[in-house]
Amino acid sequence: MAVTLPLILLCIDYLILSQQKIKGVVKNFFRLHLGFIIILLIYFLMRCFSIGWEFMKLQIALPINSGYYWRILTVIRTLINYIRLLVFPYGLKFLYVPALAKSLLEPDIILGIIVLSGLIILAIKSLKKSVIITFSILWFFITILPVSNIFTKGHLFAERCLYMPSVGFCVAIGFLFYQLSKYKPKMSFLN
């Protein structure tokens, strides 16, 4: 999960430190980002030389011939299940065996597309008004990226993969409680 740190730092720099100005990010690049990117490249090279590119290859046998289209549909199903676990953490298990997507018209795939599209639209619309919401959504998507199976094929679903992405969710909930307490004096205890 730590491989996402350079992207998270770029988001912090662009959204908060540079106040959404690319010129500021470029100015800060050598001072704030280059060291982390070099460390990440060294990590990938060391990993490649020690175990090869095996970490980028298939780690489990999938029950169907999973082309990229089917994999993306399964990723959508998996992401919506991760979001469900953040909002409603019930039915927790040690081992999940999620069903692979078979059609674009499955109800949870359609719901996943709607929810994920809604989050992306919310992140874009919040860019001018509330950078914290945009940052929280970006944090979730960036930190879930290594385990989302978009680029690699590995385990399909595991609760432990939500540790880092849940930080973005918690920041968003804290910010929403703060906003609610600011506008509703009776709810100041939320602050």
CSV table of C-alpha atoms in Angstrom, one decimal:
chain,number,residue,atom,x,y,z
A,1,MET,CA,0.0,0.0,0.0
A,2,ALA,CA,2.9,2.3,0.6
A,3,VAL,CA,3.6,2.5,-3.2
A,4,THR,CA,0.6,4.9,-3.4
A,5,LEU,CA,2.4,7.5,-1.1
A,6,PRO,CA,4.0,9.5,-4.0
A,7,LEU,CA,0.5,9.9,-5.6
A,8,ILE,CA,-1.0,10.9,-2.3
A,9,LEU,CA,1.7,13.5,-1.8
A,10,LEU,CA,1.1,14.9,-5.3
A,11,CYS,CA,-2.6,15.2,-4.4
A,12,ILE,CA,-1.8,17.0,-1.1
A,13,ASP,CA,0.6,19.3,-2.9
A,14,TYR,CA,-1.8,20.1,-5.8
A,15,LEU,CA,-5.0,20.4,-3.7
A,16,ILE,CA,-3.7,22.0,-0.5
A,17,LEU,CA,-0.2,23.3,-0.7
A,18,SER,CA,-0.2,24.7,-4.2
A,19,GLN,CA,-3.9,25.6,-4.1
A,20,GLN,CA,-4.6,23.8,-7.4
A,21,LYS,CA,-1.9,25.4,-9.4
A,22,ILE,CA,0.4,23.1,-11.5
A,23,LYS,CA,3.1,25.8,-11.3
A,24,GLY,CA,3.3,25.2,-7.5
A,25,VAL,CA,3.5,21.5,-7.9
A,26,VAL,CA,6.4,21.8,-10.4
A,27,LYS,CA,8.1,24.2,-8.1
A,28,ASN,CA,7.8,21.8,-5.2
A,29,PHE,CA,8.6,18.7,-7.2
A,30,PHE,CA,12.3,18.4,-6.4
A,31,ARG,CA,11.9,19.4,-2.8
A,32,LEU,CA,8.9,17.3,-1.9
A,33,HIS,CA,8.3,14.5,-4.5
A,34,LEU,CA,11.5,13.4,-6.2
A,35,GLY,CA,12.9,11.6,-3.2
A,36,PHE,CA,9.8,9.5,-2.7
A,37,ILE,CA,9.6,8.6,-6.4
A,38,ILE,CA,13.3,7.6,-6.4
A,39,ILE,CA,12.6,5.4,-3.3
A,40,LEU,CA,9.6,3.8,-5.1
A,41,LEU,CA,11.7,3.1,-8.2
A,42,ILE,CA,14.5,1.5,-6.1
A,43,TYR,CA,11.9,-0.6,-4.4
A,44,PHE,CA,10.5,-1.9,-7.7
A,45,LEU,CA,14.0,-2.6,-9.0
A,46,MET,CA,15.0,-4.5,-5.9
A,47,ARG,CA,11.8,-6.4,-6.0
A,48,CYS,CA,12.3,-7.2,-9.7
A,49,PHE,CA,15.8,-8.4,-9.2
A,50,SER,CA,14.9,-10.5,-6.1
A,51,ILE,CA,11.7,-12.2,-7.3
A,52,GLY,CA,11.3,-11.1,-10.9
A,53,TRP,CA,8.1,-9.6,-12.2
A,54,GLU,CA,6.1,-12.4,-10.5
A,55,PHE,CA,4.3,-9.9,-8.3
A,56,MET,CA,2.8,-8.5,-11.5
A,57,LYS,CA,1.6,-11.8,-12.8
A,58,LEU,CA,-1.4,-14.0,-12.0
A,59,GLN,CA,-1.3,-15.1,-8.3
A,60,ILE,CA,-4.5,-17.2,-8.2
A,61,ALA,CA,-6.3,-19.2,-10.7
A,62,LEU,CA,-9.5,-17.5,-11.7
A,63,PRO,CA,-12.5,-19.8,-12.5
A,64,ILE,CA,-13.2,-18.1,-15.8
A,65,ASN,CA,-11.0,-16.8,-18.6
A,66,SER,CA,-11.0,-13.3,-17.3
A,67,GLY,CA,-10.3,-10.9,-20.1
A,68,TYR,CA,-9.8,-7.2,-19.3
A,69,TYR,CA,-13.5,-6.4,-19.8
A,70,TRP,CA,-14.7,-9.0,-17.3
A,71,ARG,CA,-11.9,-8.0,-14.9
A,72,ILE,CA,-13.1,-4.3,-14.9
A,73,LEU,CA,-16.6,-5.4,-14.2
A,74,THR,CA,-15.4,-7.6,-11.3
A,75,VAL,CA,-13.3,-4.6,-10.1
A,76,ILE,CA,-16.5,-2.5,-10.1
A,77,ARG,CA,-18.3,-5.1,-8.0
A,78,THR,CA,-15.3,-5.3,-5.6
A,79,LEU,CA,-15.1,-1.5,-5.2
A,80,ILE,CA,-18.8,-1.3,-4.4
A,81,ASN,CA,-18.4,-4.1,-1.8
A,82,TYR,CA,-15.5,-2.2,-0.2
A,83,ILE,CA,-17.6,1.0,0.0
A,84,ARG,CA,-20.4,-1.1,1.5
A,85,LEU,CA,-18.1,-2.4,4.1
A,86,LEU,CA,-17.0,1.2,5.0
A,87,VAL,CA,-20.5,2.4,5.4
A,88,PHE,CA,-22.2,-0.8,6.8
A,89,PRO,CA,-19.5,-3.1,8.3
A,90,TYR,CA,-21.6,-6.2,8.7
A,91,GLY,CA,-21.1,-9.7,7.5
A,92,LEU,CA,-17.3,-9.5,8.0
A,93,LYS,CA,-15.5,-12.7,7.1
A,94,PHE,CA,-12.0,-14.1,7.2
A,95,LEU,CA,-12.2,-15.3,3.6
A,96,TYR,CA,-14.3,-13.9,0.9
A,97,VAL,CA,-15.1,-15.7,-2.3
A,98,PRO,CA,-16.8,-13.0,-4.4
A,99,ALA,CA,-18.6,-13.9,-7.5
A,100,LEU,CA,-17.0,-12.8,-10.7
A,101,ALA,CA,-19.0,-10.5,-13.0
A,102,LYS,CA,-20.7,-12.1,-15.9
A,103,SER,CA,-22.7,-9.2,-17.4
A,104,LEU,CA,-22.8,-5.4,-17.4
A,105,LEU,CA,-26.5,-5.7,-16.5
A,106,GLU,CA,-26.1,-7.3,-13.1
A,107,PRO,CA,-27.8,-5.1,-10.4
A,108,ASP,CA,-24.7,-4.7,-8.3
A,109,ILE,CA,-22.6,-3.8,-11.4
A,110,ILE,CA,-25.1,-1.1,-12.4
A,111,LEU,CA,-25.2,0.1,-8.8
A,112,GLY,CA,-21.4,0.2,-8.7
A,113,ILE,CA,-21.2,2.2,-11.9
A,114,ILE,CA,-23.8,4.7,-10.5
A,115,VAL,CA,-22.0,5.0,-7.1
A,116,LEU,CA,-18.5,5.2,-8.5
A,117,SER,CA,-19.6,7.8,-11.1
A,118,GLY,CA,-21.3,9.7,-8.4
A,119,LEU,CA,-18.2,9.8,-6.3
A,120,ILE,CA,-16.1,11.0,-9.3
A,121,ILE,CA,-18.6,13.7,-10.1
A,122,LEU,CA,-18.7,14.7,-6.4
A,123,ALA,CA,-14.9,14.9,-6.3
A,124,ILE,CA,-14.9,17.1,-9.4
A,125,LYS,CA,-17.7,19.4,-8.1
A,126,SER,CA,-16.1,19.7,-4.7
A,127,LEU,CA,-12.8,20.8,-6.1
A,128,LYS,CA,-13.7,24.5,-5.9
A,129,LYS,CA,-15.9,24.4,-2.8
A,130,SER,CA,-14.5,21.8,-0.5
A,131,VAL,CA,-11.1,20.4,-1.3
A,132,ILE,CA,-11.3,18.0,1.7
A,133,ILE,CA,-14.1,16.0,0.1
A,134,THR,CA,-12.1,15.8,-3.2
A,135,PHE,CA,-9.0,14.8,-1.3
A,136,SER,CA,-10.9,12.1,0.7
A,137,ILE,CA,-12.3,10.6,-2.5
A,138,LEU,CA,-9.0,10.7,-4.2
A,139,TRP,CA,-7.3,9.1,-1.1
A,140,PHE,CA,-9.8,6.2,-1.3
A,141,PHE,CA,-9.3,5.5,-5.0
A,142,ILE,CA,-5.5,6.0,-5.0
A,143,THR,CA,-4.9,3.8,-2.0
A,144,ILE,CA,-7.2,1.0,-3.2
A,145,LEU,CA,-5.5,1.0,-6.6
A,146,PRO,CA,-2.7,-1.6,-5.8
A,147,VAL,CA,-5.3,-4.2,-4.7
A,148,SER,CA,-8.1,-3.4,-7.1
A,149,ASN,CA,-6.9,-5.9,-9.7
A,150,ILE,CA,-7.0,-3.4,-12.4
A,151,PHE,CA,-3.3,-3.8,-13.3
A,152,THR,CA,-2.5,-7.1,-11.6
A,153,LYS,CA,-4.5,-10.2,-10.8
A,154,GLY,CA,-4.4,-11.3,-7.2
A,155,HIS,CA,-6.8,-11.9,-4.4
A,156,LEU,CA,-10.2,-10.6,-5.3
A,157,PHE,CA,-11.4,-9.2,-2.0
A,158,ALA,CA,-10.0,-8.8,1.5
A,159,GLU,CA,-11.0,-6.6,4.4
A,160,ARG,CA,-7.3,-5.8,5.2
A,161,CYS,CA,-7.2,-3.9,1.9
A,162,LEU,CA,-9.4,-1.3,3.4
A,163,TYR,CA,-7.0,-0.1,6.1
A,164,MET,CA,-5.4,2.7,4.1
A,165,PRO,CA,-8.5,3.6,2.0
A,166,SER,CA,-10.6,3.9,5.1
A,167,VAL,CA,-8.5,7.0,6.1
A,168,GLY,CA,-10.1,8.9,3.2
A,169,PHE,CA,-13.6,7.8,4.3
A,170,CYS,CA,-12.9,8.8,8.0
A,171,VAL,CA,-11.6,12.2,6.9
A,172,ALA,CA,-14.8,12.8,4.8
A,173,ILE,CA,-17.1,11.7,7.7
A,174,GLY,CA,-15.2,14.0,10.1
A,175,PHE,CA,-15.5,16.9,7.7
A,176,LEU,CA,-19.2,16.2,7.2
A,177,PHE,CA,-19.8,16.1,11.0
A,178,TYR,CA,-17.9,19.4,11.3
A,179,GLN,CA,-20.0,21.0,8.5
A,180,LEU,CA,-23.2,19.7,10.1
A,181,SER,CA,-22.2,21.1,13.5
A,182,LYS,CA,-21.3,24.5,11.9
A,183,TYR,CA,-24.7,24.9,10.3
A,184,LYS,CA,-26.9,23.3,13.0
A,185,PRO,CA,-26.1,24.7,16.5
A,186,LYS,CA,-28.0,22.0,18.2
A,187,MET,CA,-25.5,19.5,16.7
A,188,SER,CA,-22.4,21.2,18.0
A,189,PHE,CA,-21.5,18.1,19.9
A,190,LEU,CA,-20.5,16.6,16.6
A,191,ASN,CA,-17.7,19.1,16.4
